PDB file of C-alpha atoms in Angstrom:
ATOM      1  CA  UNK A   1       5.921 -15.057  -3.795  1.00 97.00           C
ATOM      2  CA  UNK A   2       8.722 -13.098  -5.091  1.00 97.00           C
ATOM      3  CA  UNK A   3       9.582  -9.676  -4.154  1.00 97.00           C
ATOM      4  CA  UNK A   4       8.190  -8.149  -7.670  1.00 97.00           C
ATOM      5  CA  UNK A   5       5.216 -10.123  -7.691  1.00 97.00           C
ATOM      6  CA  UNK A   6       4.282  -9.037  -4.225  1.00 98.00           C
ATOM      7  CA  UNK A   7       5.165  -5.141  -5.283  1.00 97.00           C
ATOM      8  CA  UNK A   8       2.993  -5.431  -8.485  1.00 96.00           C
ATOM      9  CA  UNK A   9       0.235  -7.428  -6.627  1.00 97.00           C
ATOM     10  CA  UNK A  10       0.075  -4.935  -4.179  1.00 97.00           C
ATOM     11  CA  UNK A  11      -0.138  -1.697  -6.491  1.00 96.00           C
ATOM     12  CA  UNK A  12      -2.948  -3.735  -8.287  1.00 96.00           C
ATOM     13  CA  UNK A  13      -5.061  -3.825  -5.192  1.00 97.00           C
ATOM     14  CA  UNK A  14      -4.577  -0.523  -4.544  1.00 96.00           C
ATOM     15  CA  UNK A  15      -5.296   0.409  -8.438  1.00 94.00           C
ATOM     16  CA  UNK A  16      -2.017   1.734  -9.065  1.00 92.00           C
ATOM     17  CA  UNK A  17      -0.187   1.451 -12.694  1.00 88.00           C
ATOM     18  CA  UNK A  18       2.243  -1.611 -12.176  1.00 86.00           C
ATOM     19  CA  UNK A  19       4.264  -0.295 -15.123  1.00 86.00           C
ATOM     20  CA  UNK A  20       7.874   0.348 -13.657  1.00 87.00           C
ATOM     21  CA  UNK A  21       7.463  -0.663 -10.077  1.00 87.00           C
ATOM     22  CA  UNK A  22      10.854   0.239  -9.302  1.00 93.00           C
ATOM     23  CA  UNK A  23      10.992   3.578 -10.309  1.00 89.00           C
ATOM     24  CA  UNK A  24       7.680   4.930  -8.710  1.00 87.00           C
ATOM     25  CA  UNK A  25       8.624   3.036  -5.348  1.00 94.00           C
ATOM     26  CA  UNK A  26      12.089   4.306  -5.301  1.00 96.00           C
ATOM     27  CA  UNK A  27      11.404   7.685  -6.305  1.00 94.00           C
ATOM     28  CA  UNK A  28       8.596   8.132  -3.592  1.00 93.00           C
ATOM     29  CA  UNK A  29      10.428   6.120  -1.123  1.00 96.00           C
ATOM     30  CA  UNK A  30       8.459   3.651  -0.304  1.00 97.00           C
ATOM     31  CA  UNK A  31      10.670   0.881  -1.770  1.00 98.00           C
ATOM     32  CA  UNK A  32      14.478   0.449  -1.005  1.00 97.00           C
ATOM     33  CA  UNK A  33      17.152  -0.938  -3.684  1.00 96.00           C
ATOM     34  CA  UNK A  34      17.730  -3.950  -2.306  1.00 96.00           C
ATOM     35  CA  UNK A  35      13.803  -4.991  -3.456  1.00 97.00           C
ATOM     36  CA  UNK A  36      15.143  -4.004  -7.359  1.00 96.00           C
ATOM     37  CA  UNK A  37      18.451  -5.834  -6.923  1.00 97.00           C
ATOM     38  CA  UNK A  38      16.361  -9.006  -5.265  1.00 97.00           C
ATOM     39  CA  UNK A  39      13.060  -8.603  -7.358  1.00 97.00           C
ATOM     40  CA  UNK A  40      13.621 -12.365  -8.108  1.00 97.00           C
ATOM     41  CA  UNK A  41      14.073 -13.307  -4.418  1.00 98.00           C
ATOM     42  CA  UNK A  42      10.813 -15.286  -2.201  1.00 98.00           C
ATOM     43  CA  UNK A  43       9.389 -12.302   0.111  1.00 98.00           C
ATOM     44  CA  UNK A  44      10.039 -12.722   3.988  1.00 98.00           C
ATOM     45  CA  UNK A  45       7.532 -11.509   6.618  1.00 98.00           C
ATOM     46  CA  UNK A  46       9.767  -8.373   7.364  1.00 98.00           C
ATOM     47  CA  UNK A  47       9.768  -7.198   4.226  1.00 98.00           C
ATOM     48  CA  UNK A  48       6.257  -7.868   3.653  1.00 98.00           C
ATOM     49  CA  UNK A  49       6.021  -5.272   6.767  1.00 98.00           C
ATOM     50  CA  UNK A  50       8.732  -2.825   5.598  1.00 98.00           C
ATOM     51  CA  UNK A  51       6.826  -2.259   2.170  1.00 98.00           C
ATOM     52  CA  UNK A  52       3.290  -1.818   3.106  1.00 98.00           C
ATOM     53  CA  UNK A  53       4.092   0.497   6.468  1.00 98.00           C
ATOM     54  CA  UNK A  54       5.977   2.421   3.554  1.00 98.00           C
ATOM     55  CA  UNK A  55       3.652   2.153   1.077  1.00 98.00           C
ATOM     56  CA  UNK A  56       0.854   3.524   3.515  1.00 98.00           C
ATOM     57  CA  UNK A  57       2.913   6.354   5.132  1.00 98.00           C
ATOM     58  CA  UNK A  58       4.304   7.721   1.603  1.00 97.00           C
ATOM     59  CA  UNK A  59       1.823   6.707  -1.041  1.00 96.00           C
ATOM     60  CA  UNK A  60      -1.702   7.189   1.118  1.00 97.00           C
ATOM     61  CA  UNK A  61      -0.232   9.449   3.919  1.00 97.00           C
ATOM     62  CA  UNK A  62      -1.713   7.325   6.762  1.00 97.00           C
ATOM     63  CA  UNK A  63       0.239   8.776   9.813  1.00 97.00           C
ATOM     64  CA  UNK A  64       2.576   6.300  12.446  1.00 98.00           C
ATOM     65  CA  UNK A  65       0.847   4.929  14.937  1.00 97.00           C
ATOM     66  CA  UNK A  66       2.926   6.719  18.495  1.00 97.00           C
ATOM     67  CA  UNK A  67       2.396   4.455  20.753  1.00 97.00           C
ATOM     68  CA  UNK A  68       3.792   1.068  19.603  1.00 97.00           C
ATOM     69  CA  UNK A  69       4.987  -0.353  22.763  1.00 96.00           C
ATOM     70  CA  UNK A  70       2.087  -3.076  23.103  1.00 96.00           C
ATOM     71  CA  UNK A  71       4.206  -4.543  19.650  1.00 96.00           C
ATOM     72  CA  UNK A  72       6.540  -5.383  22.810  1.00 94.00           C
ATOM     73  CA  UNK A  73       4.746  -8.425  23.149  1.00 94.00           C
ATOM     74  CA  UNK A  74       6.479  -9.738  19.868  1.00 95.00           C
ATOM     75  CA  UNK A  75       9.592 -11.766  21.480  1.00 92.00           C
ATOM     76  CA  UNK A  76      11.742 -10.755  18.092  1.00 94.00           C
ATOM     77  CA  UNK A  77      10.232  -7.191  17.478  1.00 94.00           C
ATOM     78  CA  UNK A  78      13.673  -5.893  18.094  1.00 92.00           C
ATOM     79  CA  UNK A  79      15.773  -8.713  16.447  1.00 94.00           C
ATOM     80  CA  UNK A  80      16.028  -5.950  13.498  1.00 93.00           C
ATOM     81  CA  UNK A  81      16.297  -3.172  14.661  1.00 92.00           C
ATOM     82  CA  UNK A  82      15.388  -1.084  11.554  1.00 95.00           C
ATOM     83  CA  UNK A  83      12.082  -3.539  10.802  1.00 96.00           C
ATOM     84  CA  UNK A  84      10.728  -2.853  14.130  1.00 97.00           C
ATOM     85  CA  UNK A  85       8.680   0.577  13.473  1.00 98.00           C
ATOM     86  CA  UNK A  86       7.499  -1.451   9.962  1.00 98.00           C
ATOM     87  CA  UNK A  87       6.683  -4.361  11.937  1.00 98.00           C
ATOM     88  CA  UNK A  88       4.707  -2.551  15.095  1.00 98.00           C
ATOM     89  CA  UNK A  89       3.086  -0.068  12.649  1.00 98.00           C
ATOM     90  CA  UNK A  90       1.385  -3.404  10.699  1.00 98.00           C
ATOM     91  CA  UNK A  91       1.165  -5.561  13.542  1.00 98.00           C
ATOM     92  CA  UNK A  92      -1.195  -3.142  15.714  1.00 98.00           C
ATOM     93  CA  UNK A  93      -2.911  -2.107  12.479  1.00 98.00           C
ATOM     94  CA  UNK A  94      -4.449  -5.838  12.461  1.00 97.00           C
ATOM     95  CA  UNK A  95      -2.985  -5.895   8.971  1.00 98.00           C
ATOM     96  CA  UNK A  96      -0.229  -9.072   9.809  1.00 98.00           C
ATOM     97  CA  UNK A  97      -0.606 -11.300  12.757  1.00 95.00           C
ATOM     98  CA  UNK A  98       1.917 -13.033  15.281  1.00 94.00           C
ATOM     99  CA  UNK A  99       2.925 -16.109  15.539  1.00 90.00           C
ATOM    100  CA  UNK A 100       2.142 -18.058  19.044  1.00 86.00           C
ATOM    101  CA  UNK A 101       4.625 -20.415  20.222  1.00 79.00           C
ATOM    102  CA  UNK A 102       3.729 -22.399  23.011  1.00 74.00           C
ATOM    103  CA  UNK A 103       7.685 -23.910  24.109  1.00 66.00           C
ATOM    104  CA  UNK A 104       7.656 -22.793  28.216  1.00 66.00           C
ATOM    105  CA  UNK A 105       4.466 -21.203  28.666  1.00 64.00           C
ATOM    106  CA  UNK A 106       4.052 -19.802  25.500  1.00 74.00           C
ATOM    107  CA  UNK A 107       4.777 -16.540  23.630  1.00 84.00           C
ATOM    108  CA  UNK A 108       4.532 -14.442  20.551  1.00 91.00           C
ATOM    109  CA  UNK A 109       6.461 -13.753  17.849  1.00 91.00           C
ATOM    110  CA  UNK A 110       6.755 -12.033  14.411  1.00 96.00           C
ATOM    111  CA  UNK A 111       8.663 -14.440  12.479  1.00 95.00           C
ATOM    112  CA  UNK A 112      10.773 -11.807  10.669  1.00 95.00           C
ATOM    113  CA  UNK A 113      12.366 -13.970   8.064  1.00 96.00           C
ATOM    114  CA  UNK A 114       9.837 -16.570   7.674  1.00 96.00           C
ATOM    115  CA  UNK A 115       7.697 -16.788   4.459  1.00 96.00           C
ATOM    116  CA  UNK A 116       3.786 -16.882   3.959  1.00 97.00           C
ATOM    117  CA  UNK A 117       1.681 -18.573   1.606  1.00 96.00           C
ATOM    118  CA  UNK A 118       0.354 -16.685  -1.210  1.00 97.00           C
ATOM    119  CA  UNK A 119      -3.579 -16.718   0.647  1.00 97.00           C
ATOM    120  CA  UNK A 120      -2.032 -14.955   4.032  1.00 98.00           C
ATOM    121  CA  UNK A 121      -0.026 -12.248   1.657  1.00 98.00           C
ATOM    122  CA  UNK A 122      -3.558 -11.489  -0.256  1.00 98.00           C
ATOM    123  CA  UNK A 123      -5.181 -11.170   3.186  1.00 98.00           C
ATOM    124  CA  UNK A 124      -2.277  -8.694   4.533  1.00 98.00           C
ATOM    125  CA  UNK A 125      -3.009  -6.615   1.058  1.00 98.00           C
ATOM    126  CA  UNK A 126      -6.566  -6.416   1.595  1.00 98.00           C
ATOM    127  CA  UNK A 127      -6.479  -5.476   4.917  1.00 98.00           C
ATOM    128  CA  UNK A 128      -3.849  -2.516   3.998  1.00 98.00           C
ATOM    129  CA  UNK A 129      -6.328  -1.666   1.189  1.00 98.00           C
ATOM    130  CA  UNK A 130      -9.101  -1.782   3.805  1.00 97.00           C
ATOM    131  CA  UNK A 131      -7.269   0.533   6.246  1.00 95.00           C
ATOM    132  CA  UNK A 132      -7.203   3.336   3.599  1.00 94.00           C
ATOM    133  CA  UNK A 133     -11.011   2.964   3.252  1.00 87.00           C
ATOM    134  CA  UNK A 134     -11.514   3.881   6.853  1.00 73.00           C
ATOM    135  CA  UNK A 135      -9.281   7.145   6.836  1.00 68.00           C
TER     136      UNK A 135
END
C-alpha cells in the first residue's frame, strides 16, 4: 500500500474528509513532508507507526503512554532512534504486533522497514479506531 493510500484509508476509518490529505496532516502535524514528497512510495512498518501514534496524539488527543520500557523487548526498537516513541506508543497499545524470530533462542522484533499486507494494515487501522472508542 502506498503512503497516500494508507493516509486516505486511514482518515476514512476515522470519518475524516480525505480531500487534501497533505495539507490537514501537515498543518496539524501529524504528517511529515517526506509522506507528500513519497505519497507514491509502498508504506514500511515504521511509518505505519510514526503516522497513527501522530495521528492519535494530535488529531484525537490520546496522551503518550510514560512508561514504554517493556517496548525494550523489541531487539530493533532503537535501530531508529526517532521511530522508537512511534513504535513503543503502538506496540503496547496492541495496535501493531512484533515479529518473533526464533534464530538462538528466539526473540522479538519490530521489523521497522518491512512491509505488511493490505489485511494486517486494515487491522492496525481498526484497532487505532477502536482505541479512540475506549477513551
Amino acid at each position: 500500500m502506498t503512503r497516500e493510500k494508507f493516509i486516505k484509508r486511514l482518515l476514512e476509518v476515522f470519518g475524516e474528509d480525505t480531500g487534501d490529505v497533505f495539507s490537514n496532516g501537515l498543518e496539524n502535524g501529524w504528517l511529515e513532508f517526506e509522506d507528500k514528497l513519497y505519497h507514491e512510495d509502498e508504506i514500511n512498518r515504521k511509518n505505519i507507526a510514526r503516522i497513527i501514534h501522530m495521528y492519535l496524539l494530535k488529531v484525537k488527543g490520546i496522551s503518550d503512554l510514560q512508561d514504554i520500557s517493556k517496548a525494550g523487548e523489541l531487539r530493533d526498537l532503537y535501530d531508529c532512534r526517532v521511530c522508537a516513541n512511534h513504535i513503543a506508543q503502538v506496540y503496547l497499545r496492541g495496535i501493531m504486533s512484533a515479529k518473533e524470530l526464533s534464530v538462538n533462542g528466539g526473540f522479538l522484533w519490530f521489523d521497522l522497514n518491512g512491509e505488511d499486507d493490505t489485511s494486517a494494515i486494515e487491522d492496525y487501522l481498526i484497532r487505532a479506531y477502536e482505541i479512540t472508542k475506549n477513551v
